[in-house]
């Protein structure tokens, strides 16, 4: 790690942690500001505030004082050892927090204080309120008396699930949506989540429900949801299939009516709830606690909520692990075993990739190593020092094909080819980061003779990932596209849209030459190459590996040492949260 530039406001304990690289500018300034505002001078309390902010930036909803020492990382995501003498003991830490004017104690503590201590977990009050909003809304819906089933329910289910070989989990989920206030549908790739959604929609149409919303966290995910539901609708009875096919999806931001730079930030909230009778959210693993709180706040009392996703995937980029918490909670107070329905039977993600995904999910490291070293061309493990030639060939082949289609003016073909091969990384920066590998991929394309940059920044064949929402133009974070030129003018064609757009309308973008695994969530590719970091990296987790592998339809190529791959399978991500325990 390079020597950090020390902050002039970092003194005492916070200064020590800053010098070690554990705390950074975004952590220090809130702690200093709150200390001045509330006249708090206890260094143990100010350190805890800074660590709580840091925990949020790392994806946790709160700071777990019992586990705060484990897995601390520095500015380059490397592990940092903090000398024992710098840590307060837990009893004195808790006593200092209990005496602080910054900290409210327990659920009933002063709501005006900026932090809240619940047992050994310290929250910023806003995130405690968000977690409580989600918990109360879901628990009320899960524990309230169910609506009586329609008289024709068994008849409708028999129509939607004909034959003897019926998936009992899918059937239960579809039946549940007819009567319950909340349903959580969990399953891995190929378990029939979209098929189940389509049958839920058919049952709701039979039930006379018309105001139904379908949404997903990103533009890419909502497009895939629309396409998958329409495809699944072909197997439904004809008289309901048309109604299901006509249902469009939106991003979660658009559903809630995002209003950039306005207050309130979303048009729909408890004072102006969503007008829908049923709301179905796909890819819930990508939804942060803050967005989940926004959603639950905007639900009308009668609205049924269906939450769908794969709980073994990476959690959202922002703080929270909502789907993981919901699927692991005991759902206290429910009389029907809770709202979670897990799909176990796999219909599509089978063969080598299916075996690999299941071995990763189960934590079977030796089985994973055996699969990737068995000599199969669609499943390989290559050491980092021998990876360039094979990866270069894949990157150049895919990139040249996209550029050829773009130069020929074939936008549809260029967009199809975008999902052919994707290079994924665990880190954003550094030798194993997406930034480094994207630069390397561009160099390989240039060396291959591809015309890159001759027409300026927006050349034909440039790939584009949208990174901010632009709701006025129907553009959302996660949308992908490719640049074509029309009489010398660059236009970006985005998947799922009907008209090309000027690059100036997109806001910040990045290329698709290499992405973090997080940014690939909600997408599928024919082949995936995954670059894993060294074994010491705390980002090396089972969830990251599983998410990357399940992005592929046909082939997975892992660039890593056997030791790093083994560590990834054995190490699980740990985000601090209170939602699971309190449900």
mmCIF file with all atom_site columns, C-alpha atoms in Angstrom, residues 86-173:
data_model
loop_
_atom_site.group_PDB
_atom_site.id
_atom_site.type_symbol
_atom_site.label_atom_id
_atom_site.label_alt_id
_atom_site.label_comp_id
_atom_site.label_asym_id
_atom_site.label_entity_id
_atom_site.label_seq_id
_atom_site.pdbx_PDB_ins_code
_atom_site.Cartn_x
_atom_site.Cartn_y
_atom_site.Cartn_z
_atom_site.occupancy
_atom_site.B_iso_or_equiv
_atom_site.pdbx_formal_charge
_atom_site.auth_seq_id
_atom_site.auth_comp_id
_atom_site.auth_asym_id
_atom_site.auth_atom_id
_atom_site.pdbx_PDB_model_num
ATOM 1  C CA . UNK A 1 86  ? -5.257  0.541   19.812  1.00 0.00 ? 86  UNK A CA 1
ATOM 2  C CA . UNK A 1 87  ? -8.541  -1.297  20.349  1.00 0.00 ? 87  UNK A CA 1
ATOM 3  C CA . UNK A 1 88  ? -10.781 -0.408  23.307  1.00 0.00 ? 88  UNK A CA 1
ATOM 4  C CA . UNK A 1 89  ? -12.064 -3.409  25.227  1.00 0.00 ? 89  UNK A CA 1
ATOM 5  C CA . UNK A 1 90  ? -15.690 -4.221  24.472  1.00 0.00 ? 90  UNK A CA 1
ATOM 6  C CA . UNK A 1 91  ? -16.994 -3.305  27.959  1.00 0.00 ? 91  UNK A CA 1
ATOM 7  C CA . UNK A 1 92  ? -15.299 0.102   27.999  1.00 0.00 ? 92  UNK A CA 1
ATOM 8  C CA . UNK A 1 93  ? -16.367 0.701   24.406  1.00 0.00 ? 93  UNK A CA 1
ATOM 9  C CA . UNK A 1 94  ? -20.005 -0.007  25.280  1.00 0.00 ? 94  UNK A CA 1
ATOM 10 C CA . UNK A 1 95  ? -19.783 2.183   28.401  1.00 0.00 ? 95  UNK A CA 1
ATOM 11 C CA . UNK A 1 96  ? -18.350 5.087   26.388  1.00 0.00 ? 96  UNK A CA 1
ATOM 12 C CA . UNK A 1 97  ? -21.111 4.803   23.779  1.00 0.00 ? 97  UNK A CA 1
ATOM 13 C CA . UNK A 1 98  ? -23.830 4.544   26.435  1.00 0.00 ? 98  UNK A CA 1
ATOM 14 C CA . UNK A 1 99  ? -22.574 7.794   28.008  1.00 0.00 ? 99  UNK A CA 1
ATOM 15 C CA . UNK A 1 100 ? -22.268 9.681   24.700  1.00 0.00 ? 100 UNK A CA 1
ATOM 16 C CA . UNK A 1 101 ? -24.708 12.435  23.683  1.00 0.00 ? 101 UNK A CA 1
ATOM 17 C CA . UNK A 1 102 ? -24.382 11.082  20.130  1.00 0.00 ? 102 UNK A CA 1
ATOM 18 C CA . UNK A 1 103 ? -25.896 7.680   20.873  1.00 0.00 ? 103 UNK A CA 1
ATOM 19 C CA . UNK A 1 104 ? -29.492 6.595   21.486  1.00 0.00 ? 104 UNK A CA 1
ATOM 20 C CA . UNK A 1 105 ? -29.822 3.338   23.404  1.00 0.00 ? 105 UNK A CA 1
ATOM 21 C CA . UNK A 1 106 ? -32.145 0.565   22.278  1.00 0.00 ? 106 UNK A CA 1
ATOM 22 C CA . UNK A 1 107 ? -35.189 0.687   19.966  1.00 0.00 ? 107 UNK A CA 1
ATOM 23 C CA . UNK A 1 108 ? -36.954 3.278   22.146  1.00 0.00 ? 108 UNK A CA 1
ATOM 24 C CA . UNK A 1 109 ? -33.975 5.644   22.428  1.00 0.00 ? 109 UNK A CA 1
ATOM 25 C CA . UNK A 1 110 ? -34.067 9.330   21.507  1.00 0.00 ? 110 UNK A CA 1
ATOM 26 C CA . UNK A 1 111 ? -34.812 9.463   17.722  1.00 0.00 ? 111 UNK A CA 1
ATOM 27 C CA . UNK A 1 112 ? -33.043 12.841  17.431  1.00 0.00 ? 112 UNK A CA 1
ATOM 28 C CA . UNK A 1 113 ? -29.623 11.370  18.188  1.00 0.00 ? 113 UNK A CA 1
ATOM 29 C CA . UNK A 1 114 ? -27.519 10.536  15.107  1.00 0.00 ? 114 UNK A CA 1
ATOM 30 C CA . UNK A 1 115 ? -26.471 7.040   16.244  1.00 0.00 ? 115 UNK A CA 1
ATOM 31 C CA . UNK A 1 116 ? -28.266 4.136   17.889  1.00 0.00 ? 116 UNK A CA 1
ATOM 32 C CA . UNK A 1 117 ? -26.807 1.227   19.857  1.00 0.00 ? 117 UNK A CA 1
ATOM 33 C CA . UNK A 1 118 ? -28.811 -2.016  19.679  1.00 0.00 ? 118 UNK A CA 1
ATOM 34 C CA . UNK A 1 119 ? -27.100 -4.713  21.761  1.00 0.00 ? 119 UNK A CA 1
ATOM 35 C CA . UNK A 1 120 ? -23.568 -4.695  20.305  1.00 0.00 ? 120 UNK A CA 1
ATOM 36 C CA . UNK A 1 121 ? -24.514 -3.153  16.947  1.00 0.00 ? 121 UNK A CA 1
ATOM 37 C CA . UNK A 1 122 ? -24.061 0.561   16.290  1.00 0.00 ? 122 UNK A CA 1
ATOM 38 C CA . UNK A 1 123 ? -26.221 2.154   13.584  1.00 0.00 ? 123 UNK A CA 1
ATOM 39 C CA . UNK A 1 124 ? -26.393 5.554   12.028  1.00 0.00 ? 124 UNK A CA 1
ATOM 40 C CA . UNK A 1 125 ? -29.954 6.407   13.009  1.00 0.00 ? 125 UNK A CA 1
ATOM 41 C CA . UNK A 1 126 ? -31.137 6.782   9.416   1.00 0.00 ? 126 UNK A CA 1
ATOM 42 C CA . UNK A 1 127 ? -30.146 3.198   8.613   1.00 0.00 ? 127 UNK A CA 1
ATOM 43 C CA . UNK A 1 128 ? -31.768 1.909   11.803  1.00 0.00 ? 128 UNK A CA 1
ATOM 44 C CA . UNK A 1 129 ? -34.978 3.634   10.705  1.00 0.00 ? 129 UNK A CA 1
ATOM 45 C CA . UNK A 1 130 ? -34.718 2.121   7.228   1.00 0.00 ? 130 UNK A CA 1
ATOM 46 C CA . UNK A 1 131 ? -34.152 -1.361  8.631   1.00 0.00 ? 131 UNK A CA 1
ATOM 47 C CA . UNK A 1 132 ? -37.097 -0.891  10.978  1.00 0.00 ? 132 UNK A CA 1
ATOM 48 C CA . UNK A 1 133 ? -39.283 0.325   8.095   1.00 0.00 ? 133 UNK A CA 1
ATOM 49 C CA . UNK A 1 134 ? -38.528 -2.826  6.108   1.00 0.00 ? 134 UNK A CA 1
ATOM 50 C CA . UNK A 1 135 ? -38.928 -5.142  9.106   1.00 0.00 ? 135 UNK A CA 1
ATOM 51 C CA . UNK A 1 136 ? -42.252 -3.711  10.274  1.00 0.00 ? 136 UNK A CA 1
ATOM 52 C CA . UNK A 1 137 ? -43.792 -3.625  6.791   1.00 0.00 ? 137 UNK A CA 1
ATOM 53 C CA . UNK A 1 138 ? -42.796 -7.172  5.879   1.00 0.00 ? 138 UNK A CA 1
ATOM 54 C CA . UNK A 1 139 ? -43.574 -8.655  9.274   1.00 0.00 ? 139 UNK A CA 1
ATOM 55 C CA . UNK A 1 140 ? -47.021 -7.086  9.355   1.00 0.00 ? 140 UNK A CA 1
ATOM 56 C CA . UNK A 1 141 ? -47.822 -8.472  5.927   1.00 0.00 ? 141 UNK A CA 1
ATOM 57 C CA . UNK A 1 142 ? -46.394 -11.904 6.752   1.00 0.00 ? 142 UNK A CA 1
ATOM 58 C CA . UNK A 1 143 ? -48.217 -12.251 10.078  1.00 0.00 ? 143 UNK A CA 1
ATOM 59 C CA . UNK A 1 144 ? -51.566 -10.726 9.152   1.00 0.00 ? 144 UNK A CA 1
ATOM 60 C CA . UNK A 1 145 ? -54.432 -13.144 8.467   1.00 0.00 ? 145 UNK A CA 1
ATOM 61 C CA . UNK A 1 146 ? -54.352 -14.461 4.920   1.00 0.00 ? 146 UNK A CA 1
ATOM 62 C CA . UNK A 1 147 ? -57.108 -13.675 2.482   1.00 0.00 ? 147 UNK A CA 1
ATOM 63 C CA . UNK A 1 148 ? -59.490 -16.567 1.857   1.00 0.00 ? 148 UNK A CA 1
ATOM 64 C CA . UNK A 1 149 ? -58.448 -18.503 -1.248  1.00 0.00 ? 149 UNK A CA 1
ATOM 65 C CA . UNK A 1 150 ? -60.637 -18.041 -4.295  1.00 0.00 ? 150 UNK A CA 1
ATOM 66 C CA . UNK A 1 151 ? -63.112 -20.874 -4.787  1.00 0.00 ? 151 UNK A CA 1
ATOM 67 C CA . UNK A 1 152 ? -61.522 -21.668 -8.133  1.00 0.00 ? 152 UNK A CA 1
ATOM 68 C CA . UNK A 1 153 ? -57.913 -21.699 -6.804  1.00 0.00 ? 153 UNK A CA 1
ATOM 69 C CA . UNK A 1 154 ? -57.427 -25.458 -7.122  1.00 0.00 ? 154 UNK A CA 1
ATOM 70 C CA . UNK A 1 155 ? -58.921 -25.392 -10.598 1.00 0.00 ? 155 UNK A CA 1
ATOM 71 C CA . UNK A 1 156 ? -56.632 -22.528 -11.679 1.00 0.00 ? 156 UNK A CA 1
ATOM 72 C CA . UNK A 1 157 ? -53.568 -24.255 -10.245 1.00 0.00 ? 157 UNK A CA 1
ATOM 73 C CA . UNK A 1 158 ? -54.428 -27.486 -12.050 1.00 0.00 ? 158 UNK A CA 1
ATOM 74 C CA . UNK A 1 159 ? -54.686 -25.494 -15.284 1.00 0.00 ? 159 UNK A CA 1
ATOM 75 C CA . UNK A 1 160 ? -51.295 -23.797 -14.737 1.00 0.00 ? 160 UNK A CA 1
ATOM 76 C CA . UNK A 1 161 ? -49.561 -26.985 -13.535 1.00 0.00 ? 161 UNK A CA 1
ATOM 77 C CA . UNK A 1 162 ? -50.882 -29.785 -15.771 1.00 0.00 ? 162 UNK A CA 1
ATOM 78 C CA . UNK A 1 163 ? -49.522 -33.310 -15.729 1.00 0.00 ? 163 UNK A CA 1
ATOM 79 C CA . UNK A 1 164 ? -48.074 -35.476 -13.005 1.00 0.00 ? 164 UNK A CA 1
ATOM 80 C CA . UNK A 1 165 ? -44.549 -34.034 -12.745 1.00 0.00 ? 165 UNK A CA 1
ATOM 81 C CA . UNK A 1 166 ? -45.452 -30.800 -10.932 1.00 0.00 ? 166 UNK A CA 1
ATOM 82 C CA . UNK A 1 167 ? -42.817 -28.780 -9.108  1.00 0.00 ? 167 UNK A CA 1
ATOM 83 C CA . UNK A 1 168 ? -44.351 -28.478 -5.606  1.00 0.00 ? 168 UNK A CA 1
ATOM 84 C CA . UNK A 1 169 ? -42.303 -25.391 -4.717  1.00 0.00 ? 169 UNK A CA 1
ATOM 85 C CA . UNK A 1 170 ? -43.412 -23.498 -7.815  1.00 0.00 ? 170 UNK A CA 1
ATOM 86 C CA . UNK A 1 171 ? -47.008 -24.496 -7.175  1.00 0.00 ? 171 UNK A CA 1
ATOM 87 C CA . UNK A 1 172 ? -46.830 -23.341 -3.560  1.00 0.00 ? 172 UNK A CA 1
ATOM 88 C CA . UNK A 1 173 ? -45.384 -19.977 -4.593  1.00 0.00 ? 173 UNK A CA 1
#
